[in-house]
mmCIF file of C-alpha atoms in Angstrom:
data_model
loop_
_atom_site.group_PDB
_atom_site.id
_atom_site.type_symbol
_atom_site.label_atom_id
_atom_site.label_comp_id
_atom_site.label_asym_id
_atom_site.label_seq_id
_atom_site.Cartn_x
_atom_site.Cartn_y
_atom_site.Cartn_z
ATOM 1 C CA UNK A 1 64.244 178.471 115.187
ATOM 2 C CA UNK A 2 65.559 182.012 114.878
ATOM 3 C CA UNK A 3 64.586 185.527 113.844
ATOM 4 C CA UNK A 4 66.638 187.736 111.525
ATOM 5 C CA UNK A 5 65.751 191.418 111.622
ATOM 6 C CA UNK A 6 65.827 192.954 108.152
ATOM 7 C CA UNK A 7 64.711 196.402 106.983
ATOM 8 C CA UNK A 8 60.933 196.503 107.299
ATOM 9 C CA UNK A 9 60.410 192.950 108.544
ATOM 10 C CA UNK A 10 61.484 190.106 110.809
ATOM 11 C CA UNK A 11 62.356 186.819 109.122
ATOM 12 C CA UNK A 12 61.592 183.549 110.868
ATOM 13 C CA UNK A 13 64.010 180.801 109.851
ATOM 14 C CA UNK A 14 65.128 177.371 110.944
ATOM 15 C CA UNK A 15 68.446 175.603 110.345
ATOM 16 C CA UNK A 16 68.937 171.841 110.495
ATOM 17 C CA UNK A 17 71.494 169.300 109.342
ATOM 18 C CA UNK A 18 75.146 169.784 108.468
ATOM 19 C CA UNK A 19 77.126 170.177 105.281
ATOM 20 C CA UNK A 20 76.955 172.738 102.467
ATOM 21 C CA UNK A 21 74.445 175.526 103.070
ATOM 22 C CA UNK A 22 71.164 174.941 101.206
ATOM 23 C CA UNK A 23 68.481 177.652 101.314
ATOM 24 C CA UNK A 24 64.928 176.638 100.357
ATOM 25 C CA UNK A 25 62.816 179.545 99.050
ATOM 26 C CA UNK A 26 59.071 178.861 99.184
ATOM 27 C CA UNK A 27 56.649 179.844 96.460
ATOM 28 C CA UNK A 28 53.086 181.074 96.786
ATOM 29 C CA UNK A 29 52.578 179.651 100.273
ATOM 30 C CA UNK A 30 55.389 181.891 101.483
ATOM 31 C CA UNK A 31 56.222 179.547 104.351
ATOM 32 C CA UNK A 32 59.193 177.303 104.983
ATOM 33 C CA UNK A 33 56.930 174.658 106.469
ATOM 34 C CA UNK A 34 55.892 173.690 102.947
ATOM 35 C CA UNK A 35 59.373 172.188 102.559
ATOM 36 C CA UNK A 36 59.275 170.240 105.828
ATOM 37 C CA UNK A 37 58.736 166.801 104.204
ATOM 38 C CA UNK A 38 61.617 167.473 101.804
ATOM 39 C CA UNK A 39 63.944 168.784 104.496
ATOM 40 C CA UNK A 40 63.943 165.488 106.413
ATOM 41 C CA UNK A 41 65.610 163.783 103.453
ATOM 42 C CA UNK A 42 68.174 166.525 102.786
ATOM 43 C CA UNK A 43 69.669 167.133 106.224
ATOM 44 C CA UNK A 44 71.988 164.096 106.209
ATOM 45 C CA UNK A 45 73.998 165.834 103.477
ATOM 46 C CA UNK A 46 73.180 169.546 103.760
ATOM 47 C CA UNK A 47 72.734 172.316 106.268
ATOM 48 C CA UNK A 48 69.177 173.145 105.265
ATOM 49 C CA UNK A 49 67.508 176.490 105.903
ATOM 50 C CA UNK A 50 63.767 176.993 105.647
ATOM 51 C CA UNK A 51 62.181 180.368 106.269
ATOM 52 C CA UNK A 52 58.951 182.315 105.940
ATOM 53 C CA UNK A 53 59.137 185.083 103.364
ATOM 54 C CA UNK A 54 58.352 188.570 104.633
ATOM 55 C CA UNK A 55 54.663 189.166 105.249
ATOM 56 C CA UNK A 56 53.857 185.452 105.582
ATOM 57 C CA UNK A 57 53.077 183.686 108.863
ATOM 58 C CA UNK A 58 55.966 184.074 111.310
ATOM 59 C CA UNK A 59 57.820 186.770 109.329
ATOM 60 C CA UNK A 60 55.761 189.888 110.064
ATOM 61 C CA UNK A 61 56.231 193.261 108.444
ATOM 62 C CA UNK A 62 57.337 196.098 110.713
ATOM 63 C CA UNK A 63 55.196 198.556 108.776
ATOM 64 C CA UNK A 64 52.922 198.747 105.754
ATOM 65 C CA UNK A 65 53.573 196.543 102.740
ATOM 66 C CA UNK A 66 55.725 198.032 99.975
ATOM 67 C CA UNK A 67 54.392 196.489 96.755
ATOM 68 C CA UNK A 68 56.570 198.703 94.532
ATOM 69 C CA UNK A 69 59.784 197.193 95.909
ATOM 70 C CA UNK A 70 58.411 193.782 96.801
ATOM 71 C CA UNK A 71 60.727 191.692 94.625
ATOM 72 C CA UNK A 72 63.831 193.675 95.554
ATOM 73 C CA UNK A 73 63.146 193.290 99.274
ATOM 74 C CA UNK A 74 62.306 189.590 98.908
ATOM 75 C CA UNK A 75 65.652 189.045 97.184
ATOM 76 C CA UNK A 76 67.567 191.209 99.631
ATOM 77 C CA UNK A 77 66.110 189.172 102.483
ATOM 78 C CA UNK A 78 67.664 186.035 100.993
ATOM 79 C CA UNK A 79 71.010 187.773 100.611
ATOM 80 C CA UNK A 80 70.941 188.907 104.226
ATOM 81 C CA UNK A 81 69.920 185.455 105.396
ATOM 82 C CA UNK A 82 72.833 183.818 103.572
ATOM 83 C CA UNK A 83 75.289 186.408 104.887
ATOM 84 C CA UNK A 84 74.086 185.866 108.454
ATOM 85 C CA UNK A 85 74.778 182.142 108.227
ATOM 86 C CA UNK A 86 77.961 181.839 106.182
ATOM 87 C CA UNK A 87 80.772 183.736 104.499
ATOM 88 C CA UNK A 88 80.488 181.279 101.607
ATOM 89 C CA UNK A 89 77.920 181.240 98.779
ATOM 90 C CA UNK A 90 74.875 179.014 99.265
ATOM 91 C CA UNK A 91 73.050 176.465 97.177
ATOM 92 C CA UNK A 92 69.534 177.742 96.600
ATOM 93 C CA UNK A 93 66.499 175.601 95.794
ATOM 94 C CA UNK A 94 63.282 177.373 94.958
ATOM 95 C CA UNK A 95 59.927 176.603 93.449
ATOM 96 C CA UNK A 96 57.178 178.573 91.733
ATOM 97 C CA UNK A 97 57.303 182.285 92.608
ATOM 98 C CA UNK A 98 60.260 181.523 94.881
ATOM 99 C CA UNK A 99 62.254 181.121 91.649
ATOM 100 C CA UNK A 100 61.483 184.716 90.675
ATOM 101 C CA UNK A 101 62.988 185.769 94.009
ATOM 102 C CA UNK A 102 66.025 183.503 93.620
ATOM 103 C CA UNK A 103 66.828 184.729 90.116
ATOM 104 C CA UNK A 104 66.754 188.289 91.426
ATOM 105 C CA UNK A 105 69.234 187.265 94.136
ATOM 106 C CA UNK A 106 71.524 185.784 91.496
ATOM 107 C CA UNK A 107 71.421 188.975 89.444
ATOM 108 C CA UNK A 108 71.853 191.394 92.364
ATOM 109 C CA UNK A 109 74.158 189.364 94.630
ATOM 110 C CA UNK A 110 75.806 186.652 92.510
ATOM 111 C CA UNK A 111 78.620 186.262 95.027
ATOM 112 C CA UNK A 112 76.093 184.772 97.488
ATOM 113 C CA UNK A 113 74.843 182.002 95.171
ATOM 114 C CA UNK A 114 76.837 178.893 94.364
ATOM 115 C CA UNK A 115 74.097 176.991 92.516
ATOM 116 C CA UNK A 116 70.471 177.926 91.896
ATOM 117 C CA UNK A 117 67.901 175.195 91.244
ATOM 118 C CA UNK A 118 64.928 176.865 89.569
ATOM 119 C CA UNK A 119 61.866 174.609 89.823
ATOM 120 C CA UNK A 120 58.978 175.775 87.626
ATOM 121 C CA UNK A 121 58.882 179.585 87.855
ATOM 122 C CA UNK A 122 55.653 181.371 86.814
ATOM 123 C CA UNK A 123 57.618 183.494 84.328
ATOM 124 C CA UNK A 124 54.740 183.635 81.873
ATOM 125 C CA UNK A 125 56.147 186.677 80.061
ATOM 126 C CA UNK A 126 58.443 184.190 78.327
ATOM 127 C CA UNK A 127 55.490 182.407 76.727
ATOM 128 C CA UNK A 128 53.913 183.204 73.344
ATOM 129 C CA UNK A 129 50.474 183.192 74.998
ATOM 130 C CA UNK A 130 51.594 185.379 77.906
ATOM 131 C CA UNK A 131 48.648 187.768 77.526
ATOM 132 C CA UNK A 132 46.157 184.934 78.027
ATOM 133 C CA UNK A 133 47.884 183.724 81.175
ATOM 134 C CA UNK A 134 48.159 187.218 82.632
ATOM 135 C CA UNK A 135 44.432 187.615 82.000
ATOM 136 C CA UNK A 136 43.907 184.320 83.814
ATOM 137 C CA UNK A 137 45.751 185.586 86.914
ATOM 138 C CA UNK A 138 43.802 188.846 86.759
ATOM 139 C CA UNK A 139 40.599 186.796 86.601
ATOM 140 C CA UNK A 140 41.572 184.835 89.710
ATOM 141 C CA UNK A 141 42.163 188.119 91.514
ATOM 142 C CA UNK A 142 38.750 189.422 90.481
ATOM 143 C CA UNK A 143 37.136 186.224 91.765
ATOM 144 C CA UNK A 144 38.950 186.708 95.069
ATOM 145 C CA UNK A 145 37.683 190.267 95.365
ATOM 146 C CA UNK A 146 34.109 189.427 94.398
ATOM 147 C CA UNK A 147 33.555 185.886 95.694
ATOM 148 C CA UNK A 148 36.272 185.249 98.282
ATOM 149 C CA UNK A 149 39.387 183.155 98.696
ATOM 150 C CA UNK A 150 37.970 179.594 98.383
ATOM 151 C CA UNK A 151 36.469 180.160 94.919
ATOM 152 C CA UNK A 152 39.547 182.052 93.762
ATOM 153 C CA UNK A 153 41.881 179.281 94.915
ATOM 154 C CA UNK A 154 39.738 176.671 93.191
ATOM 155 C CA UNK A 155 39.872 178.684 89.970
ATOM 156 C CA UNK A 156 43.637 179.162 90.272
ATOM 157 C CA UNK A 157 44.505 175.548 91.118
ATOM 158 C CA UNK A 158 42.246 173.950 88.518
ATOM 159 C CA UNK A 159 43.702 176.235 85.858
ATOM 160 C CA UNK A 160 47.369 175.371 86.351
ATOM 161 C CA UNK A 161 47.744 172.132 88.336
ATOM 162 C CA UNK A 162 47.375 168.466 87.482
ATOM 163 C CA UNK A 163 45.162 165.997 89.351
ATOM 164 C CA UNK A 164 47.811 164.772 91.820
ATOM 165 C CA UNK A 165 48.850 168.305 92.728
ATOM 166 C CA UNK A 166 45.206 169.276 93.172
ATOM 167 C CA UNK A 167 44.765 166.419 95.655
ATOM 168 C CA UNK A 168 47.907 167.412 97.550
ATOM 169 C CA UNK A 169 46.847 171.052 97.728
ATOM 170 C CA UNK A 170 43.374 170.123 98.964
ATOM 171 C CA UNK A 171 44.821 167.849 101.628
ATOM 172 C CA UNK A 172 47.173 170.575 102.854
ATOM 173 C CA UNK A 173 44.358 173.072 103.038
ATOM 174 C CA UNK A 174 42.103 170.631 104.937
ATOM 175 C CA UNK A 175 44.804 169.870 107.473
ATOM 176 C CA UNK A 176 45.983 173.426 108.019
ATOM 177 C CA UNK A 177 43.002 175.673 107.330
ATOM 178 C CA UNK A 178 42.913 178.429 109.950
ATOM 179 C CA UNK A 179 42.994 182.212 110.258
ATOM 180 C CA UNK A 180 46.715 182.301 109.457
ATOM 181 C CA UNK A 181 46.219 180.363 106.217
ATOM 182 C CA UNK A 182 43.472 182.764 105.173
ATOM 183 C CA UNK A 183 45.671 185.768 106.015
ATOM 184 C CA UNK A 184 48.602 184.270 104.080
ATOM 185 C CA UNK A 185 46.446 183.596 101.046
ATOM 186 C CA UNK A 186 45.025 187.099 101.110
ATOM 187 C CA UNK A 187 48.532 188.577 101.277
ATOM 188 C CA UNK A 188 49.603 186.450 98.290
ATOM 189 C CA UNK A 189 46.496 187.406 96.320
ATOM 190 C CA UNK A 190 47.125 191.103 96.870
ATOM 191 C CA UNK A 191 50.876 191.340 96.369
ATOM 192 C CA UNK A 192 52.111 188.353 94.356
ATOM 193 C CA UNK A 193 49.453 186.509 92.316
ATOM 194 C CA UNK A 194 49.401 189.117 89.525
ATOM 195 C CA UNK A 195 52.762 190.803 90.121
ATOM 196 C CA UNK A 196 55.360 188.026 90.011
ATOM 197 C CA UNK A 197 54.103 186.443 86.760
ATOM 198 C CA UNK A 198 54.553 189.905 85.203
ATOM 199 C CA UNK A 199 58.247 190.089 86.066
ATOM 200 C CA UNK A 200 60.303 190.249 82.892
ATOM 201 C CA UNK A 201 63.490 188.305 83.514
ATOM 202 C CA UNK A 202 66.789 189.912 82.538
ATOM 203 C CA UNK A 203 67.996 187.155 80.228
ATOM 204 C CA UNK A 204 71.290 188.925 79.496
ATOM 205 C CA UNK A 205 72.133 189.125 83.192
ATOM 206 C CA UNK A 206 71.067 185.531 83.765
ATOM 207 C CA UNK A 207 73.157 184.345 80.824
ATOM 208 C CA UNK A 208 76.183 185.874 82.531
ATOM 209 C CA UNK A 209 75.623 183.461 85.420
ATOM 210 C CA UNK A 210 74.346 180.522 83.380
ATOM 211 C CA UNK A 211 76.875 178.099 84.827
ATOM 212 C CA UNK A 212 75.167 178.406 88.228
ATOM 213 C CA UNK A 213 71.572 177.802 87.096
ATOM 214 C CA UNK A 214 69.903 174.379 87.049
ATOM 215 C CA UNK A 215 66.398 174.401 85.581
ATOM 216 C CA UNK A 216 63.979 171.873 87.060
ATOM 217 C CA UNK A 217 60.480 170.686 86.187
ATOM 218 C CA UNK A 218 58.052 167.958 87.172
ATOM 219 C CA UNK A 219 57.747 164.662 85.314
ATOM 220 C CA UNK A 220 53.982 164.997 85.616
ATOM 221 C CA UNK A 221 53.610 168.675 84.710
ATOM 222 C CA UNK A 222 55.240 168.751 81.283
ATOM 223 C CA UNK A 223 51.906 169.544 79.611
ATOM 224 C CA UNK A 224 50.920 172.163 82.192
ATOM 225 C CA UNK A 225 51.667 175.855 82.646
ATOM 226 C CA UNK A 226 54.222 175.548 85.485
ATOM 227 C CA UNK A 227 56.636 173.596 83.265
ATOM 228 C CA UNK A 228 56.429 175.797 80.164
ATOM 229 C CA UNK A 229 58.475 178.884 81.195
ATOM 230 C CA UNK A 230 61.520 176.739 81.949
ATOM 231 C CA UNK A 231 61.225 175.133 78.522
ATOM 232 C CA UNK A 232 61.512 178.560 76.918
ATOM 233 C CA UNK A 233 64.237 179.624 79.361
ATOM 234 C CA UNK A 234 66.202 176.480 78.504
ATOM 235 C CA UNK A 235 66.068 177.382 74.827
ATOM 236 C CA UNK A 236 67.081 180.980 75.516
ATOM 237 C CA UNK A 237 70.061 180.009 77.702
ATOM 238 C CA UNK A 238 70.971 176.784 75.862
ATOM 239 C CA UNK A 239 70.119 174.618 78.893
ATOM 240 C CA UNK A 240 68.142 171.484 79.467
ATOM 241 C CA UNK A 241 65.376 170.985 82.011
ATOM 242 C CA UNK A 242 66.084 168.371 84.686
ATOM 243 C CA UNK A 243 62.905 166.507 85.572
ATOM 244 C CA UNK A 244 61.966 165.805 89.183
ATOM 245 C CA UNK A 245 59.358 163.366 90.538
ATOM 246 C CA UNK A 246 55.747 164.524 90.545
ATOM 247 C CA UNK A 247 54.350 167.764 89.263
ATOM 248 C CA UNK A 248 54.490 171.360 90.469
ATOM 249 C CA UNK A 249 54.195 170.179 94.093
ATOM 250 C CA UNK A 250 56.389 167.110 93.716
ATOM 251 C CA UNK A 251 58.406 168.042 96.814
ATOM 252 C CA UNK A 252 55.192 167.523 98.807
ATOM 253 C CA UNK A 253 53.764 164.484 97.043
ATOM 254 C CA UNK A 254 57.045 162.548 96.678
ATOM 255 C CA UNK A 255 59.494 164.107 99.161
ATOM 256 C CA UNK A 256 61.919 161.176 99.441
ATOM 257 C CA UNK A 257 62.367 160.590 95.715
ATOM 258 C CA UNK A 258 62.313 164.337 95.044
ATOM 259 C CA UNK A 259 65.132 164.864 97.562
ATOM 260 C CA UNK A 260 67.164 162.069 95.990
ATOM 261 C CA UNK A 261 66.690 163.565 92.530
ATOM 262 C CA UNK A 262 67.720 166.983 93.842
ATOM 263 C CA UNK A 263 70.865 165.659 95.502
ATOM 264 C CA UNK A 264 71.759 163.657 92.402
ATOM 265 C CA UNK A 265 71.270 166.720 90.199
ATOM 266 C CA UNK A 266 73.466 168.843 92.454
ATOM 267 C CA UNK A 267 76.157 166.161 92.528
ATOM 268 C CA UNK A 268 76.207 165.937 88.737
ATOM 269 C CA UNK A 269 75.896 169.673 88.080
#
């Protein structure tokens, strides 16, 4: 376990295994621990890095939050983390809002990314019903402000996740509910819930690096919101979506088979 000092924050990260460098970027939870079950199955073949994104858990800010430059600093943190560990580009796996961060890394520092596996980004601006989904996220935020985190999280999860993912999320919250979880959720509600779905991806810039992008989705989430942006992105970039076990949280519900599918996809990419 190590700390990397970056402008405005301190990043907690952990390296395990040996082989090609594989960075795992967490989504809304913001914490590397969410990938712990997956990591166990990847380390025989990869040097795996998990980390807490700035402002979450063990990666405290050194000053006030900077919401205006949030995405840029999130992406720059990944660049700095890769550079601190290797002079070679890294494989990057990311899920949910972590994909928004990873795609920004690819655009701003393409020399640091060998392959990017984008698992179900909340890029709702790509969707024909984007306005409805943005209103949904705004509604979750209003619930958080008026009625608190538990009701807001229930509204959020029931609106975008399938039944298996809902069970997994509830189990995680039961096992780990504490002041840190509440603080993490509040930070996400304030600075990411509404903001990252509003990011408009630079499709021209991404097309320039298309050979490095692998789009991923869940077998069980094909009829749910998390899968839909990648369907549109696949059409825009002339890709296909590689399906992984489970739904949006398949890396938690089926870590062994998810890891195998990820390694197979990377081998065949």
